[in-house]
Coordinates of C-alpha atoms in Angstrom, one line a residue:
X1 CA 101.9 74.5 60.1
X2 CA 101.7 77.3 57.6
X3 CA 104.6 79.0 59.4
X4 CA 106.7 75.8 59.2
X5 CA 106.3 75.8 55.4
X6 CA 103.1 73.8 54.6
X7 CA 101.8 74.7 51.1
X8 CA 98.1 74.4 52.1
X9 CA 96.5 74.4 55.5
X10 CA 92.9 73.9 56.4
X11 CA 91.2 74.2 59.8
X12 CA 88.3 71.7 60.2
X13 CA 85.7 73.2 62.6
X14 CA 82.5 71.6 63.7
X15 CA 80.7 75.0 64.1
X16 CA 80.8 78.2 62.0
X17 CA 83.5 80.9 62.3
X18 CA 81.3 83.2 64.2
X19 CA 81.2 80.6 67.0
X20 CA 84.9 80.1 67.3
X21 CA 86.3 80.7 70.9
X22 CA 89.0 82.9 69.5
X23 CA 89.8 86.7 69.5
X24 CA 88.6 88.5 66.4
X25 CA 92.2 89.5 65.7
X26 CA 93.2 85.8 65.6
X27 CA 90.4 84.9 63.2
X28 CA 91.2 87.9 61.0
X29 CA 94.9 86.9 60.8
X30 CA 93.9 83.3 60.0
X31 CA 91.9 84.4 57.0
X32 CA 94.5 87.0 55.9
X33 CA 97.2 84.3 55.8
X34 CA 95.1 82.2 53.5
X35 CA 94.2 79.4 56.0
X36 CA 91.1 77.7 54.8
X37 CA 88.3 77.0 57.3
X38 CA 86.0 74.0 56.7
X39 CA 83.0 75.0 58.7
X40 CA 80.3 72.8 60.1
X41 CA 82.4 69.6 59.7
X42 CA 83.4 67.0 62.2
X43 CA 86.2 64.4 61.7
X44 CA 84.9 60.8 62.0
X45 CA 87.7 58.6 60.5
X46 CA 91.2 58.6 59.0
X47 CA 92.0 57.5 55.4
X48 CA 95.4 55.6 55.7
X49 CA 97.2 53.8 53.0
X50 CA 100.5 52.0 53.6
X51 CA 100.8 53.5 57.0
X52 CA 100.6 57.0 55.7
X53 CA 97.7 59.5 56.1
X54 CA 95.9 60.2 52.9
X55 CA 92.8 62.0 54.1
X56 CA 90.4 62.9 56.8
X57 CA 86.8 61.7 56.6
X58 CA 84.3 64.2 58.0
X59 CA 80.6 64.6 58.4
X60 CA 78.6 67.7 57.7
X61 CA 76.9 69.4 60.7
X62 CA 73.9 71.6 61.0
X63 CA 72.3 73.9 63.6
X64 CA 68.9 73.0 64.9
X65 CA 68.2 76.0 67.1
X66 CA 69.4 74.6 70.4
X67 CA 72.3 75.9 72.4
X68 CA 74.7 74.7 75.1
X69 CA 75.1 76.1 78.6
X70 CA 77.4 78.8 77.4
X71 CA 74.9 80.0 74.8
X72 CA 76.8 78.6 71.8
X73 CA 74.9 76.8 69.0
X74 CA 75.1 73.1 69.1
X75 CA 76.1 71.4 65.9
X76 CA 74.3 68.1 64.9
X77 CA 75.7 65.7 62.3
X78 CA 73.8 65.2 59.1
X79 CA 73.2 61.5 58.3
X80 CA 74.8 60.4 55.1
X81 CA 76.8 63.6 54.6
X82 CA 80.3 62.0 54.9
X83 CA 83.1 63.5 52.7
X84 CA 86.9 63.3 52.6
X85 CA 89.5 66.1 52.7
X86 CA 93.0 65.1 51.4
X87 CA 95.7 65.6 54.0
X88 CA 99.2 64.3 54.6
X89 CA 99.5 65.7 58.1
X90 CA 97.0 66.1 60.9
X91 CA 97.4 68.3 63.9
X92 CA 95.0 68.0 66.8
X93 CA 93.8 71.4 68.2
X94 CA 91.1 70.4 70.6
X95 CA 91.7 72.5 73.7
X96 CA 94.8 72.5 75.9
X97 CA 95.9 70.9 79.2
X98 CA 98.0 72.3 82.0
X99 CA 101.4 70.7 82.5
X100 CA 101.5 70.2 86.3
X101 CA 103.6 67.1 86.6
X102 CA 106.4 69.1 88.3
X103 CA 104.5 68.7 91.6
X104 CA 105.8 65.2 91.9
X105 CA 104.2 63.0 94.6
X106 CA 102.6 65.9 96.5
X107 CA 100.0 66.6 93.8
X108 CA 97.3 69.2 94.7
X109 CA 93.7 68.2 94.2
X110 CA 92.3 68.8 90.7
X111 CA 88.9 69.9 89.5
X112 CA 86.7 67.7 87.3
X113 CA 88.1 69.6 84.4
X114 CA 91.7 69.0 85.3
X115 CA 92.6 72.4 86.8
X116 CA 94.1 73.0 90.2
X117 CA 91.4 73.2 92.8
X118 CA 91.8 76.3 94.9
X119 CA 90.0 78.1 97.8
X120 CA 87.8 80.7 96.1
X121 CA 88.8 83.4 98.6
X122 CA 92.5 82.8 99.0
X123 CA 93.4 80.8 95.8
X124 CA 95.3 78.3 98.0
X125 CA 95.6 74.8 96.7
X126 CA 95.1 71.6 98.8
X127 CA 98.8 71.8 99.5
X128 CA 99.3 74.3 102.3
X129 CA 101.2 77.4 101.3
X130 CA 100.9 76.7 97.6
X131 CA 98.7 79.0 95.6
X132 CA 97.5 78.9 92.0
X133 CA 96.2 81.7 89.8
X134 CA 95.3 82.3 86.2
X135 CA 94.4 79.8 83.6
X136 CA 95.7 76.8 85.5
X137 CA 93.4 77.3 88.5
X138 CA 89.8 77.1 89.4
X139 CA 87.5 77.3 86.4
X140 CA 90.3 77.4 83.9
X141 CA 91.3 79.9 81.2
X142 CA 89.7 83.3 81.3
X143 CA 91.3 86.7 80.6
X144 CA 94.7 88.3 81.4
X145 CA 92.8 90.8 83.5
X146 CA 91.4 88.1 85.7
X147 CA 94.9 86.4 85.9
X148 CA 96.4 89.7 87.1
X149 CA 93.6 90.1 89.7
X150 CA 94.2 86.6 90.9
X151 CA 97.9 87.4 91.3
X152 CA 97.0 90.5 93.5
X153 CA 94.7 88.3 95.6
X154 CA 97.4 85.8 96.2
X155 CA 99.9 88.5 97.1
X156 CA 97.5 90.1 99.5
X157 CA 96.8 86.8 101.3
X158 CA 100.6 86.0 101.6
X159 CA 101.3 89.5 103.0
X160 CA 98.5 89.2 105.5
X161 CA 99.7 85.8 106.7
X162 CA 103.1 87.2 107.2
X163 CA 101.8 89.9 109.5
X164 CA 101.7 92.7 107.0
X165 CA 98.9 95.1 106.2
X166 CA 97.1 95.3 102.8
X167 CA 95.2 98.3 101.8
X168 CA 94.5 100.5 98.7
X169 CA 97.4 102.5 97.5
X170 CA 96.9 106.2 98.2
X171 CA 96.0 108.2 95.2
X172 CA 94.9 111.7 94.4
X173 CA 91.9 111.9 92.1
X174 CA 92.0 114.7 89.6
X175 CA 89.3 117.3 89.3
X176 CA 86.6 115.9 87.1
X177 CA 84.7 117.9 84.4
X178 CA 81.5 115.8 84.3
X179 CA 80.3 117.7 81.2
X180 CA 83.5 117.0 79.3
X181 CA 83.3 113.3 80.2
X182 CA 79.6 113.1 79.2
X183 CA 80.4 114.7 75.9
X184 CA 83.2 112.2 75.2
X185 CA 80.9 109.3 76.2
X186 CA 78.3 110.6 73.8
X187 CA 80.6 110.0 70.8
X188 CA 81.9 106.6 69.8
X189 CA 85.6 106.5 69.1
X190 CA 86.7 103.3 67.5
X191 CA 89.9 101.5 68.5
X192 CA 93.1 102.6 66.8
X193 CA 93.9 99.7 64.5
X194 CA 97.0 97.7 65.0
X195 CA 99.5 97.6 62.1
X196 CA 100.4 94.0 61.1
X197 CA 103.5 92.7 59.4
X198 CA 102.8 92.0 55.7
X199 CA 101.4 88.5 55.1
X200 CA 104.4 87.5 53.0
X201 CA 106.7 88.2 55.9
X202 CA 104.8 86.1 58.5
X203 CA 106.1 82.6 57.6
X204 CA 108.0 82.5 60.8
X205 CA 107.4 82.8 64.5
X206 CA 108.5 86.4 64.9
X207 CA 106.1 89.0 66.3
X208 CA 103.6 89.7 63.5
X209 CA 102.3 93.1 64.8
X210 CA 104.0 96.5 65.2
X211 CA 103.6 98.5 68.4
X212 CA 101.7 101.7 68.5
X213 CA 103.5 104.9 67.7
X214 CA 103.4 107.6 70.4
X215 CA 100.6 109.4 68.6
X216 CA 98.6 106.2 68.2
X217 CA 99.1 105.2 71.8
X218 CA 97.9 108.6 73.0
X219 CA 94.8 108.4 70.7
X220 CA 94.0 104.9 72.0
X221 CA 94.4 105.9 75.6
X222 CA 92.2 108.9 75.0
X223 CA 89.3 106.5 74.4
X224 CA 89.2 105.6 78.1
X225 CA 85.8 106.4 79.6
X226 CA 87.3 107.3 83.0
X227 CA 84.9 105.0 84.8
X228 CA 86.9 105.3 88.0
X229 CA 86.2 109.0 88.0
X230 CA 82.7 109.2 86.6
X231 CA 80.8 106.2 85.3
X232 CA 77.0 106.3 85.9
X233 CA 76.3 104.0 83.0
X234 CA 73.8 102.1 85.1
X235 CA 71.9 105.3 85.5
X236 CA 71.4 105.7 81.8
X237 CA 70.4 102.1 81.1
X238 CA 67.9 101.8 83.9
X239 CA 64.4 101.7 82.2
X240 CA 62.7 102.7 85.5
X241 CA 65.1 105.5 86.5
X242 CA 65.7 103.7 89.7
X243 CA 69.4 104.5 89.8
X244 CA 70.6 108.1 90.3
X245 CA 73.9 109.8 90.6
X246 CA 74.7 112.0 93.6
X247 CA 77.7 114.0 94.5
X248 CA 79.7 113.0 97.6
X249 CA 82.5 115.1 99.1
X250 CA 85.6 113.1 99.6
X251 CA 86.1 111.9 103.2
X252 CA 89.3 110.7 104.8
X253 CA 89.3 110.3 108.6
X254 CA 90.2 108.0 111.4
X255 CA 87.0 107.0 113.2
X256 CA 87.2 106.7 117.0
X257 CA 86.5 103.5 118.8
X258 CA 84.9 104.1 122.2
X259 CA 85.1 102.0 125.4
X260 CA 82.7 102.6 128.3
X261 CA 84.4 102.2 131.7
X262 CA 83.0 103.3 135.0
X263 CA 80.1 105.0 133.2
X264 CA 82.5 107.2 131.2
X265 CA 83.4 107.0 127.6
X266 CA 87.0 106.8 126.4
X267 CA 88.5 106.7 122.9
X268 CA 90.7 103.7 122.9
X269 CA 91.4 103.1 119.2
X270 CA 90.8 104.3 115.7
X271 CA 89.7 102.7 112.4
X272 CA 90.4 104.3 108.9
X273 CA 87.4 105.4 106.8
X274 CA 87.5 107.0 103.4
X275 CA 85.2 108.0 100.5
X276 CA 87.3 108.8 97.4
X277 CA 85.0 109.1 94.5
X278 CA 83.0 112.3 94.2
X279 CA 80.2 110.7 92.1
X280 CA 78.2 107.9 93.7
X281 CA 75.1 105.9 92.8
X282 CA 72.0 105.3 94.9
X283 CA 69.2 102.8 94.2
X284 CA 65.5 103.8 94.7
X285 CA 64.3 100.3 95.5
X286 CA 60.6 101.1 95.2
X287 CA 61.2 101.8 91.4
X288 CA 63.6 98.9 90.8
X289 CA 62.2 95.7 89.4
X290 CA 65.6 94.0 89.5
X291 CA 65.6 93.5 85.7
X292 CA 69.4 93.2 85.6
X293 CA 69.9 95.8 82.9
X294 CA 72.5 97.6 85.0
X295 CA 74.4 94.4 85.5
X296 CA 74.6 93.7 81.8
X297 CA 76.1 97.1 81.1
X298 CA 78.4 97.5 84.1
X299 CA 82.0 97.9 82.8
X300 CA 83.4 96.5 86.1
X301 CA 81.2 93.4 86.2
X302 CA 79.3 94.7 89.2
X303 CA 75.7 94.4 90.2
X304 CA 74.7 98.1 90.8
X305 CA 71.1 97.4 91.9
X306 CA 72.6 95.2 94.7
X307 CA 76.0 96.8 95.3
X308 CA 75.0 100.5 95.6
X309 CA 73.3 102.0 98.6
X310 CA 69.6 101.0 98.5
X311 CA 67.0 103.5 99.6
X312 CA 63.6 102.3 100.9
X313 CA 60.3 104.2 101.4
X314 CA 58.5 101.2 103.0
X315 CA 59.5 100.2 106.5
X316 CA 58.5 96.6 106.1
X317 CA 60.6 96.2 103.1
X318 CA 63.5 98.0 104.9
X319 CA 63.3 95.8 107.9
X320 CA 63.2 92.7 105.8
X321 CA 66.8 93.4 104.6
X322 CA 69.9 92.5 106.7
X323 CA 72.4 94.8 105.0
X324 CA 72.7 97.7 102.5
X325 CA 69.3 99.1 103.2
X326 CA 68.7 102.8 104.1
X327 CA 65.7 105.1 104.9
X328 CA 66.0 108.8 104.5
X329 CA 63.8 110.8 106.9
X330 CA 63.1 114.3 108.0
X331 CA 61.1 115.8 110.9
X332 CA 60.8 119.5 111.6
X333 CA 63.6 120.2 109.2
X334 CA 66.0 117.8 110.9
X335 CA 67.3 115.1 108.5
X336 CA 68.0 111.6 109.7
X337 CA 68.8 108.2 108.2
X338 CA 68.4 104.7 109.3
X339 CA 70.5 101.8 108.0
X340 CA 70.5 98.0 108.2
X341 CA 73.9 96.4 109.0
X342 CA 74.3 92.7 109.8
X343 CA 70.6 92.4 110.6
X344 CA 70.6 95.4 113.0
X345 CA 69.2 98.9 112.6
X346 CA 71.5 101.9 113.2
X347 CA 70.4 105.6 113.0
X348 CA 71.9 109.0 112.7
X349 CA 70.3 112.5 113.0
X350 CA 72.0 115.7 111.8
X351 CA 71.0 118.7 113.9
X352 CA 74.2 120.7 114.4
X353 CA 76.0 117.7 115.9
X354 CA 75.7 114.2 114.6
X355 CA 73.6 112.0 116.9
X356 CA 74.2 108.3 116.5
X357 CA 72.2 105.4 117.9
X358 CA 73.5 101.9 117.4
X359 CA 72.9 98.5 118.9
X360 CA 75.8 98.7 121.4
X361 CA 75.9 102.4 122.3
X362 CA 74.9 105.9 121.3
X363 CA 77.0 109.0 120.8
X364 CA 77.0 112.6 119.8
X365 CA 79.7 113.4 117.3
X366 CA 81.3 116.4 115.5
X367 CA 80.1 115.8 111.9
X368 CA 83.2 117.3 110.4
X369 CA 85.8 115.4 112.4
X370 CA 83.8 112.6 114.1
X371 CA 85.3 113.6 117.3
X372 CA 83.3 112.2 120.2
X373 CA 81.3 114.9 122.1
X374 CA 79.7 112.4 124.4
X375 CA 78.9 108.7 124.3
X376 CA 76.8 106.2 126.4
X377 CA 76.6 102.4 126.5
X378 CA 76.6 99.4 128.7
X379 CA 79.5 99.0 131.1
X380 CA 82.5 97.5 129.3
X381 CA 81.0 97.9 125.9
X382 CA 83.3 98.8 122.9
X383 CA 81.9 100.3 119.7
X384 CA 83.0 102.2 116.6
X385 CA 81.3 104.5 114.1
X386 CA 81.8 102.9 110.7
X387 CA 78.0 102.5 110.3
X388 CA 77.5 106.1 111.3
X389 CA 80.1 107.3 108.9
X390 CA 78.6 105.3 106.0
X391 CA 75.2 106.8 106.6
X392 CA 76.6 110.3 107.1
X393 CA 78.4 110.1 103.7
X394 CA 75.2 109.0 102.0
X395 CA 73.0 111.5 103.9
X396 CA 75.2 114.5 103.2
X397 CA 75.6 113.6 99.6
X398 CA 71.9 113.2 99.0
X399 CA 71.1 116.4 101.0
X400 CA 73.5 118.5 98.9
X401 CA 72.9 117.1 95.4
X402 CA 69.5 115.4 95.4
X403 CA 67.2 117.5 97.6
X404 CA 64.2 116.3 95.5
X405 CA 64.4 112.8 96.8
X406 CA 61.3 111.8 98.8
X407 CA 61.8 111.7 102.6
X408 CA 59.7 110.0 105.2
X409 CA 58.6 112.2 108.0
X410 CA 55.9 113.2 110.4
X411 CA 53.1 110.7 111.3
X412 CA 53.7 108.8 108.1
X413 CA 57.3 108.0 109.0
X414 CA 58.0 104.6 107.6
X415 CA 54.5 104.0 106.1
X416 CA 54.7 105.5 102.6
X417 CA 53.2 103.0 100.3
X418 CA 55.1 101.9 97.2
X419 CA 54.4 103.6 93.9
X420 CA 51.3 102.5 92.1
X421 CA 51.5 101.9 88.3
X422 CA 48.3 102.4 86.4
X423 CA 48.0 101.3 82.8

């Protein structure tokens, strides 16, 4: 309205400015342009004379300490607090709806909130072959980052259905100076401010901000924390020191798939396996009370205490898990590891060669190439070594960079009691 030439514009809002579901930049621009905000006010009636709008009757609101499901304060009307604001034009700005009438007669199913209902994994609508992503789909408006991710999901599903292959794009990770990254993370660098068009020149619908200069863009890009190279934020925020960073050498190999025929093993296929990042996280479950602090601070919206490899010292706890559970052992100087995958226990032992014992078969492998030295299993059985490679990557990383970690060995194997906390 202000850009169309209105002399005075007021936003009537039932909450306070700090509760507005708007970007800070939008609120700041609103105030800079002299738009008034009538806070804690809800419209209840229109004042109309001779068919023309004269004013908007509102009631004052107040907060009483309660909040809605999203955590926002709930405004409550104050009895007898009605007042009138003089207006000659009223524009409703109470959310937005998706225009999806172009579907015609074959309308996809909608959610209770009016968005397109989609499969949570494929983002396909109820109309076969029609996908929906971004603000119009699922739970509705979110962020441009989520919309872009939805687009990638849809593209991957379509490629797969058409017989193509989808995988991560190959990339070469640069050498990382952990010290340099840690020094940068220890100092807060504020965002480079965006330059706006003067308020007097904004009474139109032209772009109201200027792009960064080359120097400003470089300064803003330099604020990147390089989480894809070295993050470990969860390590620093864990109050129990249950999460630790370990170094893992990059691994890229094609793992053999073995078939047992006539009592002999034969490599009949390969599956790709890779570990790209040099710095990984491990969870010491006996020290983790699952407080969720790592989840709160994770910059990629992950759940580190659940997502990262989980090490156990107690066999009962270990066997109670179906996946992502590992036990680090050592006997007579020979390291080994057990892991739980799909409810089954797999084991490796590193003693010159890599001995693997799985649920379908066993094998002895070259730890550097995973070439099969020998393998045994039931006649006709087929098995691969993804579980073995996963455990080997973790075991090797922990051996090299965290030799201080407790290991289970000797007669006490699998029976170390959990830590006791004494006040």
